[in-house]
Coordinates of N, CA and C and ligand atoms in Angstrom, one line a residue:
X1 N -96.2 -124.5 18.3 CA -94.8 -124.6 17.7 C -93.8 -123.8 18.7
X2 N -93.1 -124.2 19.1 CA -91.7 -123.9 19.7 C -91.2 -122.9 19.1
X3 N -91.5 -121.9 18.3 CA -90.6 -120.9 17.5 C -89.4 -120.4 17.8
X4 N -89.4 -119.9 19.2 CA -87.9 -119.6 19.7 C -87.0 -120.4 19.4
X5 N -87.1 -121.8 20.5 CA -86.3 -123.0 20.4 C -85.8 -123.4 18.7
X6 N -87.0 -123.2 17.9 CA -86.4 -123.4 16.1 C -85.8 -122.6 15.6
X7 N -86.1 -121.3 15.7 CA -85.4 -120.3 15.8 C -83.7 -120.3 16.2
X8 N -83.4 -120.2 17.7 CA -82.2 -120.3 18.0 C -81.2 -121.7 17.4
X9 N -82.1 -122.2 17.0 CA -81.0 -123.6 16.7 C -80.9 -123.5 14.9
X10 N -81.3 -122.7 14.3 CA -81.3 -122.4 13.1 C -80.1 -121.6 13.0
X11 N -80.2 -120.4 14.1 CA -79.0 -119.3 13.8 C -77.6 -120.7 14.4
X12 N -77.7 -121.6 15.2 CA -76.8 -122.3 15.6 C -76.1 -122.6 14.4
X13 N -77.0 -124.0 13.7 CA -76.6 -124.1 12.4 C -75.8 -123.6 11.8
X14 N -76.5 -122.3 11.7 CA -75.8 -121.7 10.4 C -73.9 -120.8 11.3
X15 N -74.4 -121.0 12.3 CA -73.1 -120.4 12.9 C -72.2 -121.8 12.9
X16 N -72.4 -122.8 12.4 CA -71.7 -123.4 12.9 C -70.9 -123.9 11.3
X17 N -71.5 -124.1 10.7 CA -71.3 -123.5 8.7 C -70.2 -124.4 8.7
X18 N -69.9 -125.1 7.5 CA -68.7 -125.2 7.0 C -68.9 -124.8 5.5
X19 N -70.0 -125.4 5.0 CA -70.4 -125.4 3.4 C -71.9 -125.2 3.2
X20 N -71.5 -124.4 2.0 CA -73.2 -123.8 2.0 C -74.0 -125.3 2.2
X21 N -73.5 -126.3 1.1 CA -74.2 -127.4 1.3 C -74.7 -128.3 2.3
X22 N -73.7 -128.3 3.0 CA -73.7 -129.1 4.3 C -74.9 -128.1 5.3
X23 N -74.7 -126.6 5.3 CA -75.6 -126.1 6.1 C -77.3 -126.1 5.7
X24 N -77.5 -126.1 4.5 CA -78.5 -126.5 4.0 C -79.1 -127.5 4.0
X25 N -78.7 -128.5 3.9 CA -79.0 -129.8 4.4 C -79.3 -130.4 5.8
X26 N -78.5 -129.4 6.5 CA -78.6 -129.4 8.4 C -79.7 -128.8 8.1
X27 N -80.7 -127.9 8.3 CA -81.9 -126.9 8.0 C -82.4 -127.6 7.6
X28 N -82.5 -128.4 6.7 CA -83.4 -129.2 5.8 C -84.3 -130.3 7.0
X29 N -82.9 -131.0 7.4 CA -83.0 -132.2 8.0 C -83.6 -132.0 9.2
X30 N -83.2 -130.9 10.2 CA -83.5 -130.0 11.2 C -84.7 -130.0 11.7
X31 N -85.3 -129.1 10.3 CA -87.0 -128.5 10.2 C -87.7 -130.1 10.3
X32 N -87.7 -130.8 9.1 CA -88.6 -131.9 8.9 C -88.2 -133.1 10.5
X33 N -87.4 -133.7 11.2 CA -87.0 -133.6 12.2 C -88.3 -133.4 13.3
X34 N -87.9 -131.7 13.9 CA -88.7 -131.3 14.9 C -90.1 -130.9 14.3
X35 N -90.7 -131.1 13.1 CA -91.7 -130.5 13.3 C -93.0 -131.8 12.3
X36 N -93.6 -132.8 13.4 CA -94.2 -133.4 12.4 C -95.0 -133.3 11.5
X37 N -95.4 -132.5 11.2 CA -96.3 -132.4 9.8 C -95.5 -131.5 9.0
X38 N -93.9 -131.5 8.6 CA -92.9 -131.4 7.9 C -92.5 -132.4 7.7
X39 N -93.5 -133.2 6.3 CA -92.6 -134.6 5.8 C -91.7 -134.2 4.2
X40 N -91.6 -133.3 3.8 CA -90.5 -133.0 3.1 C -90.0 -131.5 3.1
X41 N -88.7 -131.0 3.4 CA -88.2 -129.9 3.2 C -87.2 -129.6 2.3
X42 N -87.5 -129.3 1.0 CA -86.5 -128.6 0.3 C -86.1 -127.2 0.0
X43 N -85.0 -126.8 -0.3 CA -84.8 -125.7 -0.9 C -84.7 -125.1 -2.5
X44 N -85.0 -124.6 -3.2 CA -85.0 -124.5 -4.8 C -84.0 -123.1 -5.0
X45 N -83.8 -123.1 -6.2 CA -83.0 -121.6 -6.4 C -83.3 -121.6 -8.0
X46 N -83.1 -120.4 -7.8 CA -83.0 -120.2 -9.5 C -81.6 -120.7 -10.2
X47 N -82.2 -121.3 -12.0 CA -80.9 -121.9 -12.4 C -79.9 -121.0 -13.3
X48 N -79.0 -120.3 -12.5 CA -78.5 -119.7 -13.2 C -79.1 -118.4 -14.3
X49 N -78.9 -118.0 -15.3 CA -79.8 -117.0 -16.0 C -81.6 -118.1 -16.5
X50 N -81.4 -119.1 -15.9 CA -82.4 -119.4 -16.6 C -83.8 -119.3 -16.1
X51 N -84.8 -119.2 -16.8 CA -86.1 -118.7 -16.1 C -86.5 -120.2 -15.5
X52 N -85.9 -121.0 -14.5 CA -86.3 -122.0 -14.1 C -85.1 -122.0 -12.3
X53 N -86.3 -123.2 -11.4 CA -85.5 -123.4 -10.3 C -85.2 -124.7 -10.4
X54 N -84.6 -125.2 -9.4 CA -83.5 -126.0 -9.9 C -83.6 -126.4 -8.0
X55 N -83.5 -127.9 -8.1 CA -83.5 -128.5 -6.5 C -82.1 -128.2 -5.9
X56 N -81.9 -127.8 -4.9 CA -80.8 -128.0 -3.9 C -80.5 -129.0 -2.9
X57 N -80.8 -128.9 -1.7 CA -81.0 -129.6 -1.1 C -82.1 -130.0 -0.4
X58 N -82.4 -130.9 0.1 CA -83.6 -131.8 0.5 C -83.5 -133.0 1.4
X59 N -84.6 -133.1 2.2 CA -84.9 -133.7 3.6 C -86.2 -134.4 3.3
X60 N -86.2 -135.7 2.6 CA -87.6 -136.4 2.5 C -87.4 -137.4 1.6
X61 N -88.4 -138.0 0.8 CA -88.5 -138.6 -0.3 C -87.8 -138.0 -1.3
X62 N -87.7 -138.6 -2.4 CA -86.5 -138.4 -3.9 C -87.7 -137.6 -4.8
X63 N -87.2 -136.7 -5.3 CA -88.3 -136.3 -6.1 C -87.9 -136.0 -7.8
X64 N -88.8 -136.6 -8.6 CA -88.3 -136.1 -9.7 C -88.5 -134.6 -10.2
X65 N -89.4 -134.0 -9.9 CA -89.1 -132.6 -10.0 C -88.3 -131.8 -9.4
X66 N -86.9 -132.0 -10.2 CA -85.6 -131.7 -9.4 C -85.6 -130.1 -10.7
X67 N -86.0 -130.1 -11.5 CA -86.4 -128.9 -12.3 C -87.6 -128.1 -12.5
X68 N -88.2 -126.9 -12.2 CA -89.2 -126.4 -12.3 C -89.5 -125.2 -13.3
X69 N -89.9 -125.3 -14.0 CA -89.8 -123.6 -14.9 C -91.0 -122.8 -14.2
X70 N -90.4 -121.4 -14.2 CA -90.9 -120.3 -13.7 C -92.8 -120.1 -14.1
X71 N -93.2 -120.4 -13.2 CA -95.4 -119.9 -13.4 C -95.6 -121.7 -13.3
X72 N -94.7 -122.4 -13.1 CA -95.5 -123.8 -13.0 C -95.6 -124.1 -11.5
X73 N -96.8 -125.0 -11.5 CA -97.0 -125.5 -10.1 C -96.7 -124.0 -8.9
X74 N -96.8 -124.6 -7.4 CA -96.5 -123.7 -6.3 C -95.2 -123.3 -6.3
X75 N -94.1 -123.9 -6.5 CA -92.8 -123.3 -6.6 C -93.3 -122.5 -7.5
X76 N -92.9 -122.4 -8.9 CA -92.7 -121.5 -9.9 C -93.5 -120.3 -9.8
X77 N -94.7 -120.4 -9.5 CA -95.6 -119.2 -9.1 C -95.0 -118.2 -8.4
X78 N -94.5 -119.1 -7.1 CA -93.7 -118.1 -6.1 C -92.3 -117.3 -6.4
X79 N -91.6 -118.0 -8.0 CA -91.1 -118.1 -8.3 C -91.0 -116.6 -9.3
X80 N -92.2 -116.4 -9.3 CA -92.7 -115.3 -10.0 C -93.6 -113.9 -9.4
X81 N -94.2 -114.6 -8.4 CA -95.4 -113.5 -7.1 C -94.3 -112.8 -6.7
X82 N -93.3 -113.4 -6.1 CA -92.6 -113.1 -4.9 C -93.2 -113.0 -3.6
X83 N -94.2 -113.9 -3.4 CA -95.0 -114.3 -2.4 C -94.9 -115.3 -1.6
X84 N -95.0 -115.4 -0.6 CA -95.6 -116.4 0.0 C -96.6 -117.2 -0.8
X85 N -96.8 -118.7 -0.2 CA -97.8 -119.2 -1.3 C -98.0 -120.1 -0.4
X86 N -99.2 -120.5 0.7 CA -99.5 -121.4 1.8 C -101.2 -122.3 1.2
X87 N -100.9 -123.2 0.7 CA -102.0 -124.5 -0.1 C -102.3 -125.4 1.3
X88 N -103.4 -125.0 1.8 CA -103.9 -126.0 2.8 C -104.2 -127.3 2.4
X89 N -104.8 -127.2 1.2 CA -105.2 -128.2 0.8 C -104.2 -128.4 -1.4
X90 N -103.8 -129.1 -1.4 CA -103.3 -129.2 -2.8 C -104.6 -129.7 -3.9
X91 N -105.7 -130.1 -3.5 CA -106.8 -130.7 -4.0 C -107.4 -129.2 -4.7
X92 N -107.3 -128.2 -4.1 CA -107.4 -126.8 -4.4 C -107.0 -126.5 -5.6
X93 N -106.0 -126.7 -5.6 CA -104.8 -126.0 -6.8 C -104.9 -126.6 -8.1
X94 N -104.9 -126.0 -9.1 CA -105.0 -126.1 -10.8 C -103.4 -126.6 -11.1
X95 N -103.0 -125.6 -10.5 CA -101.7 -125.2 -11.2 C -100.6 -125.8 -9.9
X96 N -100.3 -127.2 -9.8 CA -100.0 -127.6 -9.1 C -99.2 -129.1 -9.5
X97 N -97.7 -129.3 -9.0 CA -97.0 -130.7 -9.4 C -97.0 -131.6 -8.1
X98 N -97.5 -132.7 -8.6 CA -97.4 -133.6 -7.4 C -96.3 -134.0 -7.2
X99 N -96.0 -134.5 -6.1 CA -94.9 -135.0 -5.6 C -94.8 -136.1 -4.9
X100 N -96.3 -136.7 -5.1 CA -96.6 -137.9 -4.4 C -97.8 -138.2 -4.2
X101 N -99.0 -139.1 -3.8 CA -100.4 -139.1 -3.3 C -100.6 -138.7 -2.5
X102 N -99.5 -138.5 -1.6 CA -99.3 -138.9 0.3 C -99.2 -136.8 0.3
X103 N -99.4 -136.2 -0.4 CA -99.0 -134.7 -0.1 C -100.4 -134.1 0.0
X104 N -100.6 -133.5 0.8 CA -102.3 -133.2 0.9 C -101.8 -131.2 1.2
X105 N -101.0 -131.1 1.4 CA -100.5 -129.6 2.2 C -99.5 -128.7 1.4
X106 N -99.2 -127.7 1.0 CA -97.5 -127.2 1.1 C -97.3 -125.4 1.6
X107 N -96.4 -125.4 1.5 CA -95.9 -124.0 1.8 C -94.7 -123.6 1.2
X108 N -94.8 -122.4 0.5 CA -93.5 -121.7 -0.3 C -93.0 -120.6 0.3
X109 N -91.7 -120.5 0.7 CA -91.7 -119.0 1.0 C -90.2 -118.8 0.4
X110 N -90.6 -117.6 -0.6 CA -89.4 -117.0 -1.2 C -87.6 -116.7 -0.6
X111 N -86.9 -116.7 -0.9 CA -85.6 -116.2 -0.6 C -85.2 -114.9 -1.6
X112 N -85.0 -113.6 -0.4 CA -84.7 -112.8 -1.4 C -83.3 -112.3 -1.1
X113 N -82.2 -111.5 -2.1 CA -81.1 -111.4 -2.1 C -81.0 -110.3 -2.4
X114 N -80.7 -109.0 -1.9 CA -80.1 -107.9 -2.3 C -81.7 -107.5 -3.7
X115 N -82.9 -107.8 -2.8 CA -84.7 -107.4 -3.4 C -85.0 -108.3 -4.6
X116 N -83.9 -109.7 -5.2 CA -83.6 -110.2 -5.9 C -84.6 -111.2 -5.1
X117 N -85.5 -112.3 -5.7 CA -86.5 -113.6 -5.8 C -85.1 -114.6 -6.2
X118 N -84.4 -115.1 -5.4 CA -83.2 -116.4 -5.6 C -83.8 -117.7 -5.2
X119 N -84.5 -117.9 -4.5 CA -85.0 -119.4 -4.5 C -86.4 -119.3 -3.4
X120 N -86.1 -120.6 -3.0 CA -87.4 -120.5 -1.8 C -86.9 -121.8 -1.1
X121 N -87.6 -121.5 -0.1 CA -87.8 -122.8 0.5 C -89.1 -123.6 0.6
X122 N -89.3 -124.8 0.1 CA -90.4 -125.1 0.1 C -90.9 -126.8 1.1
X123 N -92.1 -126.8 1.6 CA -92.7 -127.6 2.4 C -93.6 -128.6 2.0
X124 N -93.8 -129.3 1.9 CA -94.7 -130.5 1.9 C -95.3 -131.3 3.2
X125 N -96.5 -131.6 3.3 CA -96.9 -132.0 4.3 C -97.9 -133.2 4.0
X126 N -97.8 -134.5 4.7 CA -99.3 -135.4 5.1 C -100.4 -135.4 5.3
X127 N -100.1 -133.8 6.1 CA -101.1 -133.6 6.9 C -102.3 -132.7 6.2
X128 N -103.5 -132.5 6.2 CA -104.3 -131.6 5.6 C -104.8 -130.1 6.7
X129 N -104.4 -129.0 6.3 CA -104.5 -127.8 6.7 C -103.6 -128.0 8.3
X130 N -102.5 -128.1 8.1 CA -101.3 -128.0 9.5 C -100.9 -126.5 9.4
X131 N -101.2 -125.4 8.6 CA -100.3 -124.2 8.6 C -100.9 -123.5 9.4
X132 N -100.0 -122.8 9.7 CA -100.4 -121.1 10.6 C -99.5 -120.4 10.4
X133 N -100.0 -119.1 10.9 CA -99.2 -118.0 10.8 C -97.4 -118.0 10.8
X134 N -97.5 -119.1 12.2 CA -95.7 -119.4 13.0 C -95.3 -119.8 12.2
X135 N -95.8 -120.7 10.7 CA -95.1 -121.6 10.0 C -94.1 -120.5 9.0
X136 N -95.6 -119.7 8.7 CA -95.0 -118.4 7.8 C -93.7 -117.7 8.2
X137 N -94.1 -116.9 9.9 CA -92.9 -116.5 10.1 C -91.8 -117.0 10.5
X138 N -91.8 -118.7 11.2 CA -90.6 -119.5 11.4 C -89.6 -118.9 9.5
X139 N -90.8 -119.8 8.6 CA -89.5 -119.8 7.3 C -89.5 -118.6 6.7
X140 N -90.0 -117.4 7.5 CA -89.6 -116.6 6.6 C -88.4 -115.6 7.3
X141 N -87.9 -116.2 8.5 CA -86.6 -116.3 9.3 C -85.3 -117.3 8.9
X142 N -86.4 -118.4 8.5 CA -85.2 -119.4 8.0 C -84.4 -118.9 6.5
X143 N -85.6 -118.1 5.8 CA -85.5 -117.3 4.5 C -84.1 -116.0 4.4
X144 N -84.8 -115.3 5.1 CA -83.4 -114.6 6.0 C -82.4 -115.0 6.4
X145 N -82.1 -115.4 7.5 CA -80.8 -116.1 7.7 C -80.1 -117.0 6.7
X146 N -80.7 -117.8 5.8 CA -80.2 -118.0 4.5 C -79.8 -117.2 3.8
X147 N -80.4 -116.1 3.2 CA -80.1 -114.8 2.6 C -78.9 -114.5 3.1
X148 N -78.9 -114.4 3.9 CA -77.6 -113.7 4.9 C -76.2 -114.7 4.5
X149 N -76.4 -115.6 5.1 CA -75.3 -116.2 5.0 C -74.8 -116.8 3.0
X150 N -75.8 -116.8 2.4 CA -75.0 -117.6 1.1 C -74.6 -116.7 0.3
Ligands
SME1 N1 -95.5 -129.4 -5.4 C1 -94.5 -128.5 -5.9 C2 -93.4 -129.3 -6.7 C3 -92.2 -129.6 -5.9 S1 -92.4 -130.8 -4.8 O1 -93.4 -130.4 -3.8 C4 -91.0 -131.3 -4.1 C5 -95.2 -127.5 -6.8 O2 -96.4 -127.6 -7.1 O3 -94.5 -126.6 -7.3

């Protein structure tokens, strides 16, 4: 993985901002883009006071879980750990929503705000066991710099 190069073009991105939206969706499109076994990238956030996240923006397929309540599936969990949550295999997982046949992988990593759990960003993959460490600390830079700027 190129981490610098994703890296520096991330802070670009975001330097280059016009709307939270628009920058989120550059990041989205961005990640899945340069990195192939990133076949969906969304972002989730919490809804408001409610004990549930709620889709933002997104780079892939349409998904109907555009709502998640808090302890369900890998989002919500993370939603609640304040963890990272890296599923090599989704055939593993109990407590897990599909999002397709074609998803064999994911990765969650939190966004936090002023020590506040505000959303995550989360990954989907084709591929079976693509993660490593770089994946962790790429998004949990991209995690950051999001933090930062919204
Ligand atoms: N698989 C996720 C649901 C969201 S989709 O991946 C877009 C989960 O188990 O929480």
């Amino acid at each position: 993985m190129k981490i610098d190069f994703l890296k520096n073009n991330i802070v670009e991105i975001i330097n280059k901002s016009d709307s939270k939206e628009s920058t989120l969706q550059a990041i989205c499109d961005f990640l899945k883009q340069e990195i192939d076994y990133y076949d969906w990238v969304g972002f989730y956030f919490k809804n408001g006071n409610k004990e549930e996240l709620k889709l933002a923006q997104y780079s892939g397929e349409e998904t109907e879980h555009t709502i998640i309540p808090f302890g369900k599936g890998i989002c919500g969990q993370v939603a609640v750990s304040n963890k990272n949550f890296v599923v090599q295999d989704v055939k593993e997982q109990d407590n897990y929503i599909s999002c397709g046949w074609k998803v064999k992988s994911e990765i969650v990593i939190p966004i936090f705000k002023n020590d506040e759990n505000i959303g995550q960003i989360d990954i989907d993959s084709h591929t079976a066991n693509p993660f490593t460490e770089n994946d962790e600390r790429l998004l949990e830079f991209v995690c950051q710099e999001v933090s930062d700027f919204i």
